[in-house]
mmCIF file of C-alpha atoms in Angstrom:
data_model
loop_
_atom_site.group_PDB
_atom_site.id
_atom_site.type_symbol
_atom_site.label_atom_id
_atom_site.label_comp_id
_atom_site.label_asym_id
_atom_site.label_seq_id
_atom_site.Cartn_x
_atom_site.Cartn_y
_atom_site.Cartn_z
ATOM 1 C CA MET A 1 20.092 0.123 15.730
ATOM 2 C CA GLY A 2 20.399 3.429 14.130
ATOM 3 C CA LEU A 3 18.125 5.254 11.373
ATOM 4 C CA ILE A 4 20.272 3.838 8.496
ATOM 5 C CA VAL A 5 20.259 0.102 9.258
ATOM 6 C CA LYS A 6 16.562 0.858 10.118
ATOM 7 C CA THR A 7 16.167 1.647 6.722
ATOM 8 C CA THR A 8 17.835 -0.338 4.699
ATOM 9 C CA ALA A 9 16.811 -3.418 6.643
ATOM 10 C CA ARG A 10 13.025 -2.077 5.551
ATOM 11 C CA ALA A 11 14.233 -2.529 1.648
ATOM 12 C CA THR A 12 16.257 -5.402 2.204
ATOM 13 C CA ILE A 13 14.197 -7.708 3.850
ATOM 14 C CA PRO A 14 11.436 -8.485 1.085
ATOM 15 C CA LEU A 15 14.661 -8.983 -1.502
ATOM 16 C CA ILE A 16 16.406 -11.317 1.224
ATOM 17 C CA GLY A 17 12.890 -13.193 1.343
ATOM 18 C CA ILE A 18 12.369 -13.940 -1.999
ATOM 19 C CA PHE A 19 15.946 -14.838 -2.708
ATOM 20 C CA GLY A 20 15.463 -17.350 -0.272
ATOM 21 C CA ALA A 21 12.238 -18.680 -1.770
ATOM 22 C CA TYR A 22 14.119 -18.860 -5.124
ATOM 23 C CA VAL A 23 16.963 -20.876 -3.420
ATOM 24 C CA VAL A 24 14.396 -22.940 -1.686
ATOM 25 C CA SER A 25 11.986 -23.480 -4.880
ATOM 26 C CA HIS A 26 14.835 -24.404 -7.535
ATOM 27 C CA GLY A 27 16.528 -26.592 -5.088
ATOM 28 C CA HIS A 28 16.172 -29.369 -7.661
ATOM 29 C CA LEU A 29 17.987 -27.202 -10.519
ATOM 30 C CA THR A 30 20.485 -25.278 -9.241
ATOM 31 C CA PRO A 31 22.812 -25.322 -5.958
ATOM 32 C CA GLY A 32 20.951 -24.756 -2.890
ATOM 33 C CA GLY A 33 17.891 -25.883 -1.689
ATOM 34 C CA GLY A 34 15.805 -26.411 1.669
ATOM 35 C CA PHE A 35 18.254 -26.085 4.584
ATOM 36 C CA GLN A 36 20.349 -23.526 2.628
ATOM 37 C CA GLY A 37 17.027 -21.263 1.387
ATOM 38 C CA GLY A 38 15.473 -21.789 4.571
ATOM 39 C CA ALA A 39 18.285 -20.266 6.483
ATOM 40 C CA THR A 40 18.446 -17.380 4.363
ATOM 41 C CA ILE A 41 14.893 -16.273 4.775
ATOM 42 C CA ALA A 42 15.985 -17.082 8.728
ATOM 43 C CA GLY A 43 18.332 -14.708 7.963
ATOM 44 C CA ALA A 44 15.826 -11.898 6.756
ATOM 45 C CA GLY A 45 14.203 -12.846 10.540
ATOM 46 C CA ILE A 46 17.092 -12.489 12.493
ATOM 47 C CA LEU A 47 18.302 -8.895 10.207
ATOM 48 C CA PHE A 48 14.413 -7.807 11.489
ATOM 49 C CA LEU A 49 15.331 -8.716 15.028
ATOM 50 C CA ILE A 50 18.644 -7.065 15.016
ATOM 51 C CA ALA A 51 17.387 -4.014 13.215
ATOM 52 C CA PHE A 52 14.313 -3.187 15.027
ATOM 53 C CA GLY A 53 14.959 -4.902 18.615
ATOM 54 C CA LEU A 54 13.305 -7.384 20.606
ATOM 55 C CA GLY A 55 10.333 -4.921 21.450
ATOM 56 C CA GLU A 56 9.148 -5.064 17.716
ATOM 57 C CA MET A 57 9.793 -8.410 17.213
ATOM 58 C CA LYS A 58 7.741 -9.489 20.415
ATOM 59 C CA ARG A 59 4.788 -7.785 18.750
ATOM 60 C CA ARG A 60 5.004 -9.302 15.518
ATOM 61 C CA TYR A 61 6.372 -12.689 16.410
ATOM 62 C CA ASN A 62 3.656 -15.533 17.375
ATOM 63 C CA HIS A 63 5.039 -18.472 19.081
ATOM 64 C CA HIS A 64 2.174 -20.650 18.227
ATOM 65 C CA LEU A 65 2.146 -20.253 14.658
ATOM 66 C CA TYR A 66 6.005 -20.727 14.484
ATOM 67 C CA SER A 67 5.730 -24.044 16.206
ATOM 68 C CA ALA A 68 3.231 -25.025 13.918
ATOM 69 C CA LEU A 69 4.538 -24.253 11.030
ATOM 70 C CA GLU A 70 7.630 -26.340 11.915
ATOM 71 C CA GLY A 71 5.574 -29.129 12.724
ATOM 72 C CA LEU A 72 3.713 -28.694 9.189
ATOM 73 C CA GLY A 73 7.127 -28.790 7.381
ATOM 74 C CA GLY A 74 7.982 -31.805 9.006
ATOM 75 C CA LEU A 75 4.605 -33.676 8.434
ATOM 76 C CA VAL A 76 4.331 -32.733 4.819
ATOM 77 C CA PHE A 77 7.536 -33.855 4.172
ATOM 78 C CA LEU A 78 6.764 -37.300 5.759
ATOM 79 C CA GLY A 79 3.548 -37.081 4.139
ATOM 80 C CA ALA A 80 5.712 -36.959 0.697
ATOM 81 C CA ALA A 81 7.801 -39.432 1.677
ATOM 82 C CA MET A 82 4.809 -41.686 2.155
ATOM 83 C CA LEU A 83 3.146 -40.968 -1.034
ATOM 84 C CA GLY A 84 4.862 -44.097 -2.777
ATOM 85 C CA LEU A 85 4.328 -46.524 0.069
ATOM 86 C CA GLY A 86 2.915 -48.964 -2.052
ATOM 87 C CA VAL A 87 6.372 -49.671 -3.827
ATOM 88 C CA ALA A 88 8.627 -48.289 -1.049
ATOM 89 C CA PHE A 89 9.090 -45.863 1.585
ATOM 90 C CA PHE A 90 10.276 -42.756 -0.155
ATOM 91 C CA TYR A 91 9.367 -44.266 -3.767
ATOM 92 C CA ASN A 92 9.152 -41.221 -6.057
ATOM 93 C CA THR A 93 5.533 -42.143 -7.436
ATOM 94 C CA LEU A 94 4.879 -38.407 -8.225
ATOM 95 C CA TRP A 95 7.788 -38.773 -10.848
ATOM 96 C CA HIS A 96 6.880 -41.965 -12.101
ATOM 97 C CA SER A 97 3.212 -41.592 -12.687
ATOM 98 C CA GLY A 98 2.053 -38.559 -10.741
ATOM 99 C CA PRO A 99 -0.359 -35.885 -11.950
ATOM 100 C CA VAL A 100 2.224 -32.985 -10.998
ATOM 101 C CA PHE A 101 5.687 -32.275 -10.922
ATOM 102 C CA ASN A 102 6.667 -34.705 -13.967
ATOM 103 C CA GLY A 103 7.752 -32.177 -16.509
ATOM 104 C CA GLN A 104 10.843 -32.296 -18.685
ATOM 105 C CA PRO A 105 13.851 -32.649 -16.373
ATOM 106 C CA GLY A 106 15.507 -28.949 -15.904
ATOM 107 C CA THR A 107 12.108 -27.146 -15.699
ATOM 108 C CA LEU A 108 10.671 -26.222 -12.241
ATOM 109 C CA LEU A 109 7.843 -28.332 -12.173
ATOM 110 C CA SER A 110 9.816 -31.606 -12.549
ATOM 111 C CA ALA A 111 11.619 -33.967 -10.346
ATOM 112 C CA GLY A 112 8.779 -35.571 -8.433
ATOM 113 C CA TYR A 113 8.720 -34.815 -4.921
ATOM 114 C CA LEU A 114 11.620 -33.012 -4.586
ATOM 115 C CA PRO A 115 10.630 -29.493 -4.651
ATOM 116 C CA VAL A 116 7.584 -30.451 -2.213
ATOM 117 C CA MET A 117 10.320 -31.471 0.141
ATOM 118 C CA ASN A 118 12.515 -28.682 -0.318
ATOM 119 C CA LEU A 119 9.845 -26.224 0.328
ATOM 120 C CA VAL A 120 8.740 -27.946 3.437
ATOM 121 C CA VAL A 121 12.277 -28.222 4.764
ATOM 122 C CA GLY A 122 12.885 -24.452 3.890
ATOM 123 C CA LEU A 123 9.611 -23.593 5.873
ATOM 124 C CA LYS A 124 10.694 -26.057 8.895
ATOM 125 C CA VAL A 125 14.380 -24.654 8.684
ATOM 126 C CA PHE A 126 12.987 -21.031 8.667
ATOM 127 C CA ALA A 127 10.651 -21.533 11.578
ATOM 128 C CA GLY A 128 12.907 -23.195 13.622
ATOM 129 C CA LEU A 129 16.028 -21.031 13.517
ATOM 130 C CA VAL A 130 13.981 -17.905 13.868
ATOM 131 C CA SER A 131 12.032 -19.174 16.957
ATOM 132 C CA ALA A 132 15.692 -20.454 18.408
ATOM 133 C CA MET A 133 17.131 -16.942 17.858
ATOM 134 C CA VAL A 134 13.811 -15.103 19.378
ATOM 135 C CA ALA A 135 14.324 -17.687 22.470
ATOM 136 C CA ILE A 136 18.105 -17.060 22.593
ATOM 137 C CA ALA A 137 17.116 -12.926 22.543
ATOM 138 C CA ALA A 138 14.153 -13.032 24.919
ATOM 139 C CA PHE A 139 16.550 -14.962 27.365
ATOM 140 C CA ARG A 140 15.507 -12.978 30.858
ATOM 141 C CA ARG A 141 19.142 -11.867 32.052
ATOM 142 C CA TRP A 142 22.515 -12.377 32.101
ATOM 143 C CA LYS A 143 22.738 -13.476 36.146
ATOM 144 C CA GLU A 144 20.052 -15.745 37.061
ATOM 145 C CA MET B 1 -0.424 0.342 -1.287
ATOM 146 C CA SER B 2 2.617 -0.938 0.560
ATOM 147 C CA PHE B 3 1.521 -4.443 -0.547
ATOM 148 C CA ILE B 4 2.109 -3.531 -3.983
ATOM 149 C CA ALA B 5 5.204 -1.802 -3.620
ATOM 150 C CA VAL B 6 6.922 -4.825 -1.855
ATOM 151 C CA PHE B 7 5.153 -7.056 -4.419
ATOM 152 C CA ILE B 8 6.658 -5.434 -7.275
ATOM 153 C CA TRP B 9 10.061 -4.783 -5.449
ATOM 154 C CA SER B 10 10.167 -8.867 -4.765
ATOM 155 C CA PHE B 11 9.002 -9.749 -8.106
ATOM 156 C CA LEU B 12 11.489 -8.107 -10.024
ATOM 157 C CA LEU B 13 14.244 -9.486 -8.244
ATOM 158 C CA TRP B 14 12.436 -12.636 -8.916
ATOM 159 C CA LEU B 15 12.339 -12.130 -12.489
ATOM 160 C CA VAL B 16 16.178 -11.045 -12.521
ATOM 161 C CA LEU B 17 16.593 -14.314 -10.652
ATOM 162 C CA THR B 18 14.744 -16.608 -13.306
ATOM 163 C CA GLY B 19 15.474 -14.947 -16.280
ATOM 164 C CA GLY B 20 16.141 -17.082 -19.293
ATOM 165 C CA SER B 21 14.181 -20.283 -18.123
ATOM 166 C CA LYS B 22 12.708 -20.134 -21.897
ATOM 167 C CA GLY B 23 15.132 -18.874 -24.166
ATOM 168 C CA LEU B 24 15.909 -15.332 -22.884
ATOM 169 C CA LEU B 25 12.372 -14.738 -21.579
ATOM 170 C CA TRP B 26 10.507 -16.506 -18.389
ATOM 171 C CA SER B 27 8.910 -19.728 -19.004
ATOM 172 C CA PRO B 28 5.202 -19.421 -17.617
ATOM 173 C CA GLU B 29 5.649 -21.686 -14.572
ATOM 174 C CA GLU B 30 8.393 -19.618 -13.285
ATOM 175 C CA LEU B 31 6.292 -16.309 -13.668
ATOM 176 C CA ILE B 32 3.436 -17.902 -11.540
ATOM 177 C CA ALA B 33 5.723 -19.509 -9.095
ATOM 178 C CA GLY B 34 6.901 -15.744 -8.777
ATOM 179 C CA LEU B 35 3.505 -14.357 -8.279
ATOM 180 C CA ILE B 36 2.764 -16.992 -5.529
ATOM 181 C CA PHE B 37 6.202 -16.436 -3.747
ATOM 182 C CA SER B 38 6.137 -12.328 -4.091
ATOM 183 C CA GLY B 39 2.615 -12.695 -2.654
ATOM 184 C CA VAL B 40 3.895 -14.531 0.449
ATOM 185 C CA ILE B 41 6.695 -12.245 1.033
ATOM 186 C CA ALA B 42 4.547 -8.999 0.345
ATOM 187 C CA LEU B 43 1.801 -10.336 2.742
ATOM 188 C CA THR B 44 4.217 -11.003 5.473
ATOM 189 C CA THR B 45 6.573 -8.103 5.423
ATOM 190 C CA LYS B 46 3.932 -5.389 4.139
ATOM 191 C CA ASP B 47 4.326 -3.786 7.478
ATOM 192 C CA ILE B 48 7.877 -3.701 7.420
ATOM 193 C CA ILE B 49 8.731 -1.761 4.207
ATOM 194 C CA GLY B 50 6.987 1.381 5.488
ATOM 195 C CA GLU B 51 3.551 2.902 4.717
ATOM 196 C CA LYS B 52 5.101 5.765 2.327
ATOM 197 C CA ALA B 53 7.074 3.181 0.137
ATOM 198 C CA SER B 54 4.785 3.209 -2.733
ATOM 199 C CA ARG B 55 6.166 6.662 -3.535
ATOM 200 C CA PHE B 56 8.952 4.636 -5.116
ATOM 201 C CA LEU B 57 6.973 3.200 -7.834
ATOM 202 C CA ASN B 58 7.181 6.238 -9.933
ATOM 203 C CA PRO B 59 8.994 5.774 -12.908
ATOM 204 C CA ALA B 60 10.404 9.284 -13.114
ATOM 205 C CA LYS B 61 12.275 8.460 -9.525
ATOM 206 C CA TRP B 62 13.605 5.287 -11.170
ATOM 207 C CA VAL B 63 15.182 7.463 -14.362
ATOM 208 C CA GLY B 64 16.676 10.070 -11.284
ATOM 209 C CA PHE B 65 18.171 6.673 -9.291
ATOM 210 C CA VAL B 66 19.727 5.596 -12.753
ATOM 211 C CA ILE B 67 21.165 9.166 -13.477
ATOM 212 C CA TYR B 68 22.316 9.689 -9.986
ATOM 213 C CA ALA B 69 23.834 6.490 -9.936
ATOM 214 C CA ILE B 70 26.118 6.751 -13.236
ATOM 215 C CA GLY B 71 26.256 10.352 -13.141
ATOM 216 C CA PRO B 72 27.180 12.281 -10.132
ATOM 217 C CA LEU B 73 27.757 9.339 -7.637
ATOM 218 C CA PHE B 74 30.176 7.154 -10.072
ATOM 219 C CA TRP B 75 32.030 10.783 -11.007
ATOM 220 C CA GLY B 76 32.333 11.376 -7.096
ATOM 221 C CA MET B 77 33.571 8.179 -6.126
ATOM 222 C CA VAL B 78 36.323 8.321 -9.121
ATOM 223 C CA ARG B 79 37.640 11.669 -7.636
ATOM 224 C CA ALA B 80 37.297 10.542 -4.042
ATOM 225 C CA ASN B 81 39.358 7.354 -4.763
ATOM 226 C CA LEU B 82 42.107 9.167 -6.972
ATOM 227 C CA ASP B 83 42.243 11.513 -3.873
ATOM 228 C CA VAL B 84 42.716 8.913 -1.460
ATOM 229 C CA ALA B 85 45.356 6.974 -3.428
ATOM 230 C CA TYR B 86 47.331 10.210 -3.455
ATOM 231 C CA ARG B 87 47.065 10.400 0.462
ATOM 232 C CA VAL B 88 47.956 6.763 0.904
ATOM 233 C CA ILE B 89 51.113 7.655 -1.194
ATOM 234 C CA THR B 90 51.996 10.814 -0.002
ATOM 235 C CA GLY B 91 50.850 10.308 3.967
ATOM 236 C CA LYS B 92 49.368 13.704 4.168
ATOM 237 C CA ILE B 93 46.068 12.862 6.155
ATOM 238 C CA LYS B 94 44.347 15.222 9.065
ATOM 239 C CA PRO B 95 41.476 13.148 10.201
ATOM 240 C CA GLY B 96 38.652 14.109 12.494
ATOM 241 C CA ILE B 97 35.287 13.417 13.003
ATOM 242 C CA VAL B 98 32.825 16.434 11.903
ATOM 243 C CA ARG B 99 29.238 17.750 12.390
ATOM 244 C CA VAL B 100 27.437 18.309 9.286
ATOM 245 C CA PRO B 101 24.030 19.760 9.492
ATOM 246 C CA VAL B 102 21.875 18.818 6.850
ATOM 247 C CA GLU B 103 18.330 19.989 5.346
ATOM 248 C CA LEU B 104 16.605 16.592 5.043
ATOM 249 C CA GLU B 105 13.178 15.531 5.959
ATOM 250 C CA ASN B 106 12.753 11.817 5.816
ATOM 251 C CA ASP B 107 14.634 8.674 6.719
ATOM 252 C CA THR B 108 14.870 7.625 3.241
ATOM 253 C CA GLN B 109 16.722 10.958 2.388
ATOM 254 C CA TYR B 110 18.982 10.378 5.510
ATOM 255 C CA THR B 111 19.523 6.852 3.976
ATOM 256 C CA ILE B 112 20.709 7.893 0.618
ATOM 257 C CA LEU B 113 23.025 10.723 1.605
ATOM 258 C CA SER B 114 24.663 8.706 4.387
ATOM 259 C CA ASN B 115 25.050 5.569 2.095
ATOM 260 C CA SER B 116 26.636 8.230 -0.761
ATOM 261 C CA ILE B 117 28.981 9.956 1.854
ATOM 262 C CA THR B 118 30.307 6.276 2.947
ATOM 263 C CA LEU B 119 30.581 4.994 -0.525
ATOM 264 C CA THR B 120 33.071 7.806 -1.458
ATOM 265 C CA PRO B 121 36.220 6.908 0.085
ATOM 266 C CA GLY B 122 37.902 9.515 2.394
ATOM 267 C CA THR B 123 34.522 10.376 4.336
ATOM 268 C CA LEU B 124 32.661 7.717 6.655
ATOM 269 C CA THR B 125 29.187 8.607 7.953
ATOM 270 C CA VAL B 126 29.656 7.723 11.377
ATOM 271 C CA ASP B 127 25.659 8.717 12.771
ATOM 272 C CA ALA B 128 22.740 10.192 11.294
ATOM 273 C CA CYS B 129 20.642 12.666 14.125
ATOM 274 C CA PRO B 130 17.467 13.370 12.382
ATOM 275 C CA GLU B 131 16.279 15.162 15.687
ATOM 276 C CA GLU B 132 19.369 17.648 15.590
ATOM 277 C CA LYS B 133 19.413 17.463 11.388
ATOM 278 C CA ALA B 134 23.112 16.618 11.179
ATOM 279 C CA LEU B 135 25.396 13.718 10.242
ATOM 280 C CA TYR B 136 28.605 12.971 12.108
ATOM 281 C CA VAL B 137 31.068 12.315 9.353
ATOM 282 C CA HIS B 138 34.702 10.915 9.656
ATOM 283 C CA TRP B 139 37.040 12.581 7.619
ATOM 284 C CA ILE B 140 40.157 11.700 6.537
ATOM 285 C CA ASN B 141 41.328 15.426 5.817
ATOM 286 C CA VAL B 142 39.725 17.816 7.475
ATOM 287 C CA THR B 143 39.482 21.138 6.016
ATOM 288 C CA GLU B 144 36.685 23.052 7.973
ATOM 289 C CA LYS B 145 36.223 21.818 11.563
ATOM 290 C CA GLU B 146 32.638 23.036 11.393
ATOM 291 C CA PRO B 147 31.038 23.127 8.022
ATOM 292 C CA GLU B 148 27.712 25.216 7.505
ATOM 293 C CA SER B 149 26.687 22.812 4.737
ATOM 294 C CA SER B 150 27.284 19.227 3.496
ATOM 295 C CA LYS B 151 28.937 21.246 0.380
ATOM 296 C CA VAL B 152 32.351 20.681 1.271
ATOM 297 C CA ILE B 153 32.254 17.229 2.249
ATOM 298 C CA ALA B 154 29.280 15.492 -0.181
ATOM 299 C CA GLY B 155 29.141 18.032 -3.228
ATOM 300 C CA SER B 156 25.654 17.936 -4.812
ATOM 301 C CA PHE B 157 24.671 14.793 -2.954
ATOM 302 C CA GLU B 158 22.334 16.348 -0.442
ATOM 303 C CA LYS B 159 20.324 18.174 -3.586
ATOM 304 C CA TRP B 160 20.153 14.618 -5.080
ATOM 305 C CA ALA B 161 19.353 12.824 -2.230
ATOM 306 C CA ARG B 162 16.500 15.370 -0.927
ATOM 307 C CA ARG B 163 15.202 15.025 -4.771
ATOM 308 C CA LEU B 164 15.320 11.171 -4.725
ATOM 309 C CA GLY B 165 14.016 10.591 -1.466
ATOM 310 C CA ARG B 166 10.828 12.910 -1.311
#
């Protein structure tokens, strides 16, 4: 892309990232949540891919790292769901008797495992969408 | 240095988004979460924002941006909107793409000037070519086919862009 798009992308990619982090981390308080925020952050990655091109993206993008992050997101989600296994699967034990995330409803550190799950779903969605877009962009040629 | 620039840039947006979590101010947990998330964002995007981005941490520059936004830019937009409304009613247009030579040094200055020209109706930046030091501008009413400077199209915007992006 041209110079104007590149310079604007330099300034806006951190802003898109922090807005996505806001949507993810306030999933239990405001509209949005893991998927919406993760897709927003993935939008920053796709903006980078389109503005700076595939060559630059290939230098920054590490397939193994993104693959590991996506797996980690799924595993932590499962781990949070297992926390209250003494009562039931998905039992919100952090909220009922947990050491953290049991604050006044409406504050950031409330709602038990929901913030944790939102964060890891956001991470998983971000890593998955960016990997999918890079894979599509790196597809070898139009005709096989 | 670019780490600090991204960190402050993203932390400012976080403060704007989460303002009002404790009365009109910020609750401590929101501030700590903001520090963590801004740190992560800054670590991941510090190579993207550019190594000279920290020059925008200068408060004198922020004052300059505010003065530019509510002074020359706003006034230019009002005038250009009225001009375009006049052209819509009367239909007196003479469209064309002209090459405007400019005296700018870096990408930020080109971006500020191009965006200002695009924001004022009637003119639209098509392309910025730093290697030939020129902008290509689509103009609704071409009065000079080969302008000597950006004065006829952008007024004082080039001077401001040179100062703000330095």
